[in-house]
mmCIF file of C-alpha atoms in Angstrom:
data_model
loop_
_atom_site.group_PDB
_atom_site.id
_atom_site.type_symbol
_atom_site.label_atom_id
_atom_site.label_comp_id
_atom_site.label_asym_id
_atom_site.label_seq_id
_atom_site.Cartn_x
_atom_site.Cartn_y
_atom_site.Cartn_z
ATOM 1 C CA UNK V 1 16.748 2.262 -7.933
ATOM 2 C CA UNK V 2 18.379 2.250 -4.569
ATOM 3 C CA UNK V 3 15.500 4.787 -2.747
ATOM 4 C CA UNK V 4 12.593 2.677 -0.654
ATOM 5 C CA UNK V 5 9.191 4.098 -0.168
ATOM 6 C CA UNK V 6 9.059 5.809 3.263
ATOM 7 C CA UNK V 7 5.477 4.844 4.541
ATOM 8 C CA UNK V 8 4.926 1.745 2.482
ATOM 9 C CA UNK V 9 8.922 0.036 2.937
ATOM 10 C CA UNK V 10 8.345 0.858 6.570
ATOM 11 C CA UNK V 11 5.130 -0.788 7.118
ATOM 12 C CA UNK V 12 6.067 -3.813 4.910
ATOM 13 C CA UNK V 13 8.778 -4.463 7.297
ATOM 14 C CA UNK V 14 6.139 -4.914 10.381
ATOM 15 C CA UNK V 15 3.931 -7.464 8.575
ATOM 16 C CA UNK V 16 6.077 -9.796 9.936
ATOM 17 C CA UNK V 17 5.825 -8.537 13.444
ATOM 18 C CA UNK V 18 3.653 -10.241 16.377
ATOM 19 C CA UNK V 19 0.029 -8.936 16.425
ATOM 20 C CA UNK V 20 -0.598 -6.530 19.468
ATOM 21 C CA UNK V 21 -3.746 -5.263 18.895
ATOM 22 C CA UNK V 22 -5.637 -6.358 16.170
ATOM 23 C CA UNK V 23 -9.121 -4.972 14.821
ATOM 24 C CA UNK V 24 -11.305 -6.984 13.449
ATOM 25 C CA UNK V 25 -15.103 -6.977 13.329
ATOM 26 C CA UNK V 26 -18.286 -8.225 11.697
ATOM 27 C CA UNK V 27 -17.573 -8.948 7.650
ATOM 28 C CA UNK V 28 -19.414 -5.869 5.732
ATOM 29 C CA UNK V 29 -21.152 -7.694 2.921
ATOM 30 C CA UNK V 30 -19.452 -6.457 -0.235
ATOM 31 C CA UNK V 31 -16.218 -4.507 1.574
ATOM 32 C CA UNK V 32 -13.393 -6.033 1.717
ATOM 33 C CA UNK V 33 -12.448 -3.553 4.714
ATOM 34 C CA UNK V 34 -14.294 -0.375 6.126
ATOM 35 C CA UNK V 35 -12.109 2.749 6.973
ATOM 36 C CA UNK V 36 -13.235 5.184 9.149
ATOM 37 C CA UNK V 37 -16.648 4.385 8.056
ATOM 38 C CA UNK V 38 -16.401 4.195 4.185
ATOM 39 C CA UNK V 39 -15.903 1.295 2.686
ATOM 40 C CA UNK V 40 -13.393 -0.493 0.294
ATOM 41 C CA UNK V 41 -15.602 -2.837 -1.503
ATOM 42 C CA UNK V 42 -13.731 -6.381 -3.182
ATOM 43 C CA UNK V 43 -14.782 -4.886 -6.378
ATOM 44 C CA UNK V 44 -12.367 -1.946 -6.294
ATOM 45 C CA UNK V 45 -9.472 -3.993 -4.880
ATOM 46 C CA UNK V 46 -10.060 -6.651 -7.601
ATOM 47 C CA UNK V 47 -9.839 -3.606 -10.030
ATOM 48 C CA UNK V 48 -6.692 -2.376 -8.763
ATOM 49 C CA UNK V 49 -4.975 -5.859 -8.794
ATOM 50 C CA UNK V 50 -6.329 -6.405 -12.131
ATOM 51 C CA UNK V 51 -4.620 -3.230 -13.444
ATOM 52 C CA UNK V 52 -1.565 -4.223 -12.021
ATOM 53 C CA UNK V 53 -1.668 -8.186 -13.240
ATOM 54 C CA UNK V 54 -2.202 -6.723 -16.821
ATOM 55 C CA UNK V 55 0.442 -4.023 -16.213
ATOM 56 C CA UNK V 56 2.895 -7.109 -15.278
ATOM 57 C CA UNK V 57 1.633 -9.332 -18.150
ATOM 58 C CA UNK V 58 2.394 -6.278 -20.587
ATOM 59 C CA UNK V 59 6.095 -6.001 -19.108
ATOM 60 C CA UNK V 60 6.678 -9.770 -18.947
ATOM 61 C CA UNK V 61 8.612 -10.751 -22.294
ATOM 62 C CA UNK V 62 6.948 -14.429 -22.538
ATOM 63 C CA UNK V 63 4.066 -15.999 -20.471
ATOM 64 C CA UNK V 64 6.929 -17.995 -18.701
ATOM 65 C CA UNK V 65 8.223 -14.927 -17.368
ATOM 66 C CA UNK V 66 4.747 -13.543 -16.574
ATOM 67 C CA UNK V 67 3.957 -16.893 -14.740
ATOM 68 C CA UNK V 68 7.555 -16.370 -12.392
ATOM 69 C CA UNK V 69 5.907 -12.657 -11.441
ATOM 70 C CA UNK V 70 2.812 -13.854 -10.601
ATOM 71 C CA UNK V 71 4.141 -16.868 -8.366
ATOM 72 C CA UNK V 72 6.897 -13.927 -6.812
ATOM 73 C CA UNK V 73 3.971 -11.978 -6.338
ATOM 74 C CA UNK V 74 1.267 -14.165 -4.860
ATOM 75 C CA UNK V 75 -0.118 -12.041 -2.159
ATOM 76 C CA UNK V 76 -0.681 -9.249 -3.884
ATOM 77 C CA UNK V 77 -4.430 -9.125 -3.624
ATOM 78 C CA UNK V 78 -3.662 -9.099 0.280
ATOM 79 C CA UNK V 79 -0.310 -6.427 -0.029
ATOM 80 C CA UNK V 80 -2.850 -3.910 -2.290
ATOM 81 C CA UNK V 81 -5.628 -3.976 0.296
ATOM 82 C CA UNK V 82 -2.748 -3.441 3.053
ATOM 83 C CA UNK V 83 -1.563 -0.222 0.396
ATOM 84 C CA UNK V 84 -5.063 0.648 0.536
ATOM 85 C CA UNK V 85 -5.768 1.027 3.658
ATOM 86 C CA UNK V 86 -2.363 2.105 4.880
ATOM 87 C CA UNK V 87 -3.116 5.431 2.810
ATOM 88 C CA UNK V 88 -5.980 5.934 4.162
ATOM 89 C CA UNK V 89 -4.039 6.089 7.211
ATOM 90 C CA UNK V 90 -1.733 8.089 6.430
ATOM 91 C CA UNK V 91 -3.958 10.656 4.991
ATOM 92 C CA UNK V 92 -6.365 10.949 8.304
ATOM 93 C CA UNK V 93 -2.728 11.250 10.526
ATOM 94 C CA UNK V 94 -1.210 14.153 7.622
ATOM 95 C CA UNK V 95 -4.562 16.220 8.138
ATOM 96 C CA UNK V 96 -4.495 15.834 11.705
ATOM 97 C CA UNK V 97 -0.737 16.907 11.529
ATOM 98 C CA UNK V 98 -2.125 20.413 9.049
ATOM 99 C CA UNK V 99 -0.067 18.925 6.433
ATOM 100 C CA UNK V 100 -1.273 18.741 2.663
ATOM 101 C CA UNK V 101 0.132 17.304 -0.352
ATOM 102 C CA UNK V 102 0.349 19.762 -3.566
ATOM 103 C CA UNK V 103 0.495 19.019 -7.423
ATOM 104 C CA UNK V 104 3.289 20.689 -7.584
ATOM 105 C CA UNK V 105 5.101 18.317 -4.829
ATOM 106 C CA UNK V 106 4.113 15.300 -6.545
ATOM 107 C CA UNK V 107 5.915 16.768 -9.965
ATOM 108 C CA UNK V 108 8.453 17.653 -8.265
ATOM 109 C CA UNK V 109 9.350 14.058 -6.570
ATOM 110 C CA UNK V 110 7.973 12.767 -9.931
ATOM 111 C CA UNK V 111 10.382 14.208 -12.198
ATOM 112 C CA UNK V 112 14.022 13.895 -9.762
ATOM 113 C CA UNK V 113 13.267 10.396 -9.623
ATOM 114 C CA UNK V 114 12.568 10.120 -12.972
ATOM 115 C CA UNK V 115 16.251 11.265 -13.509
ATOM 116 C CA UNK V 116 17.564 8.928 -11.398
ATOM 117 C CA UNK V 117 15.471 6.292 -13.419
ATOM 118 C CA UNK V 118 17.027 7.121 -16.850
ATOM 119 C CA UNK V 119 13.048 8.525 -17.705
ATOM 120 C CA UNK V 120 9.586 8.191 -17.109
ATOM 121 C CA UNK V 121 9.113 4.699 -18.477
ATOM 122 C CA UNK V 122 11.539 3.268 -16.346
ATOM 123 C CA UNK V 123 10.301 4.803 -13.064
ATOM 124 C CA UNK V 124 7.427 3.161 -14.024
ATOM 125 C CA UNK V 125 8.657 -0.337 -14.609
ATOM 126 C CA UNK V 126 10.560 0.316 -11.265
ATOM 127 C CA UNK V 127 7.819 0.979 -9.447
ATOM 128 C CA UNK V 128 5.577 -1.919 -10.795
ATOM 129 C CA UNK V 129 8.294 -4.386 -10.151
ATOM 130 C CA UNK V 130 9.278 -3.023 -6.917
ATOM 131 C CA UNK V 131 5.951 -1.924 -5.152
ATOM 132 C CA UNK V 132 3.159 -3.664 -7.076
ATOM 133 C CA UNK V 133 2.183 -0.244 -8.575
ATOM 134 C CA UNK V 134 0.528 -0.128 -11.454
ATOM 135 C CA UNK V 135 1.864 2.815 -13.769
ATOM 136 C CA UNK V 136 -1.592 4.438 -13.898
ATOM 137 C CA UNK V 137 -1.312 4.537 -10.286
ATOM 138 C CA UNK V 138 2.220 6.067 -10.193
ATOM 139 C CA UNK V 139 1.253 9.386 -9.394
ATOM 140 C CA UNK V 140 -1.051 8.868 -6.382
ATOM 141 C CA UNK V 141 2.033 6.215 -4.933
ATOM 142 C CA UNK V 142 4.432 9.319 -5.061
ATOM 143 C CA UNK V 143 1.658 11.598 -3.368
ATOM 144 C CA UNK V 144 1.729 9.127 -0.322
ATOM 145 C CA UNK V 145 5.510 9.136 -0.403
ATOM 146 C CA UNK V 146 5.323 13.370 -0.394
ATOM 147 C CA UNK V 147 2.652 13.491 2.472
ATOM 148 C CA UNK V 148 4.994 10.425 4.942
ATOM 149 C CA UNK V 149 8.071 13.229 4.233
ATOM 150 C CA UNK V 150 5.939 16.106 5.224
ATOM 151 C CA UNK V 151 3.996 14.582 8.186
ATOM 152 C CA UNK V 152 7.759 13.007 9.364
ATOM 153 C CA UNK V 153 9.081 17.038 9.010
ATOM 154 C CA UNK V 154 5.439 18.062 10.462
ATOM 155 C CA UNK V 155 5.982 15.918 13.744
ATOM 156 C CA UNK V 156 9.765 17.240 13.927
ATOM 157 C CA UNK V 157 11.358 13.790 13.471
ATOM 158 C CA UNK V 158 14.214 11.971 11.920
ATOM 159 C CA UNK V 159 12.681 8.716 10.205
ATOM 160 C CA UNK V 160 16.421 7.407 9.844
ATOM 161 C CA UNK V 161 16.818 7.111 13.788
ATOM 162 C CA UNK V 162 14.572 4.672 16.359
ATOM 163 C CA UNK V 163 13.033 7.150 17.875
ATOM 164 C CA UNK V 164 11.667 8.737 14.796
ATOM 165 C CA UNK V 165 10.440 6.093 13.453
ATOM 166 C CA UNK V 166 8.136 5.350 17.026
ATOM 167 C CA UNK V 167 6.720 8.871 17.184
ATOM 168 C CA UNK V 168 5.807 8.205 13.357
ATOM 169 C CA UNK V 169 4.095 5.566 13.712
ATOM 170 C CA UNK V 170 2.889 6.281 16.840
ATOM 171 C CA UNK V 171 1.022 8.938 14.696
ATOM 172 C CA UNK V 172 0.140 6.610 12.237
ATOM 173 C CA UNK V 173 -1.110 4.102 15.445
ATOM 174 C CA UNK V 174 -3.709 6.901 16.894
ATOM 175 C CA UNK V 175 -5.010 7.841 13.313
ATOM 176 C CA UNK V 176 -5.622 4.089 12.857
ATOM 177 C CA UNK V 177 -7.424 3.825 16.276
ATOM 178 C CA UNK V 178 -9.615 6.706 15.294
ATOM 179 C CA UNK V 179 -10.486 5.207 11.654
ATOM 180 C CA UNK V 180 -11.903 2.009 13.479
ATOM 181 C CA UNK V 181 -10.399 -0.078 10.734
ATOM 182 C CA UNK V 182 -12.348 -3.509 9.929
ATOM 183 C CA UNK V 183 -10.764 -5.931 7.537
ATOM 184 C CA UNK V 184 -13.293 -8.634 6.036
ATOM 185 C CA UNK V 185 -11.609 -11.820 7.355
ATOM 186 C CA UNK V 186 -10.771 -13.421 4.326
ATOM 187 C CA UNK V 187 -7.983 -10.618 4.374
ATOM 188 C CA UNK V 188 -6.740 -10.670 7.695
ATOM 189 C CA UNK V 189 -7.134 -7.973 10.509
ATOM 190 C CA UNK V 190 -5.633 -4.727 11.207
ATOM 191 C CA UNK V 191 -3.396 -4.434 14.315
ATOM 192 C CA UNK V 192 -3.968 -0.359 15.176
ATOM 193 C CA UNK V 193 -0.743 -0.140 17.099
ATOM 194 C CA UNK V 194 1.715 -1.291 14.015
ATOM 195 C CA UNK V 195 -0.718 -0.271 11.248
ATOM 196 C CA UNK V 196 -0.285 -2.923 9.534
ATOM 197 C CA UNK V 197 -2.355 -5.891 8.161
ATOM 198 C CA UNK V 198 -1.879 -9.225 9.574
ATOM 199 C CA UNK V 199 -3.147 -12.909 8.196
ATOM 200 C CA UNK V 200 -5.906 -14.013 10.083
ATOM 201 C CA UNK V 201 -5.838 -17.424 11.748
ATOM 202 C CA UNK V 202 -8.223 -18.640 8.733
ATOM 203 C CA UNK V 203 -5.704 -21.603 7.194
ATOM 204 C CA UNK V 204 -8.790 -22.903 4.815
ATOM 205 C CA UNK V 205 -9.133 -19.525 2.997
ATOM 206 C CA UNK V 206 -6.929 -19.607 -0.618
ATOM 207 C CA UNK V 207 -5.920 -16.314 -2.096
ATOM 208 C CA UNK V 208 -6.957 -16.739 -5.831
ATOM 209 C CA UNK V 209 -4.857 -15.025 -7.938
ATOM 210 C CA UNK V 210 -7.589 -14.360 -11.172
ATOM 211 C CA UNK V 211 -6.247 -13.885 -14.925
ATOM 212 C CA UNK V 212 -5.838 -10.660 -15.458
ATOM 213 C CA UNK V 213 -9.026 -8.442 -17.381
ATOM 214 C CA UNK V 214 -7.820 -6.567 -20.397
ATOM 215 C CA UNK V 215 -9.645 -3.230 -20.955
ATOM 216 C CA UNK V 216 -12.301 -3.086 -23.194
#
């Protein structure tokens, strides 16, 4: 599958980028970041790398195979909170844009790309190996896709030229700033002008990557 994710392939690109402004407060016992003053606790983004760790161990045909994902995939606990959050983002800058995201838009993204696939299952497998997205998850990934189109045609921009892509995430910059993201250090920080997570300078903290929980 040759398409990349509009919000999510854009951001990934900017990890790498030097921090500007990063914001990063006192730890909230429990969170593992606070967004505009709810809170995403280490519990829920355990759960959603667990889903996709047993979604990967499912696909894998050996454990050999499942052990060469994992090790591709190492920061994944990290990369989900980014996803996380980065909605989040995205969501508060779409509302303040007056654009929503319908069932119907979702199907209808859902099922071309399943074409282009060859069929559902291997949009799924696509996504998981390609995004980290678990297939139970498929259908809120494509929602963020639908609402980056619509608040990209909502702010009147091209996303394939420079400028576009500044006034996007120049939106995407002020929603941040009005969130007042926190990320619990052991995650990183959140620089508010690239939206984006960044490592912290924390060298002694280990990402553990735990064996995936199969449902009861």
């Amino acid at each position: 599958m040759h398409r990349r994710r509009t919000a999510i392939a854009l951001s990934a690109a900017l990890v790498a980028a030097p921090l500007l402004t990063a914001c990063g407060g006192a730890p909230h016992a429990g969170a593992a970041a606070v967004v505009g003053g709810e809170r995403i606790t280490v519990s829920q983004l355990e759960g959603r790398v667990n889903e996709v760790r047993v979604a990967q161990r499912a696909a894998a045909p050996d454990e050999a195979q499942y052990e060469q994902t994992v090790s591709r995939t190492s920061s994944l606990t990290r990369d989900t909170l980014h996803t996380m959050v980065l909605d989040r983002v995205l969501d508060r800058a779409a509302k303040d844009a007056g654009v929503s995201v319908s069932r119907g838009d979702v199907a209808e993204m859902r099922s071309g790309l399943e074409a282009q696939a060859g069929g559902p299952k291997a949009l799924q497998s696509a996504w998981l190996m390609q995004y980290g997205v678990a297939p139970k998850r498929l259908d809120a990934s494509l929602r963020t896709e639908v609402r980056a189109q619509k608040l990209a045609v909502a702010l009147g921009i091209d996303m394939n030229t420079t400028e576009g892509k500044t006034t996007f995430w120049k939106a995407m910059s002020q929603a941040s700033k009005d969130l007042h993201i926190d990320l619990n250090p052991r995650y990183g920080a959140w620089d508010v002008e690239k939206s984006s997570r960044v490592d912290g300078k924390t060298p002694w903290i280990q990402e553990a990557t735990a064996e995936p929980q199969q449902p009861a």
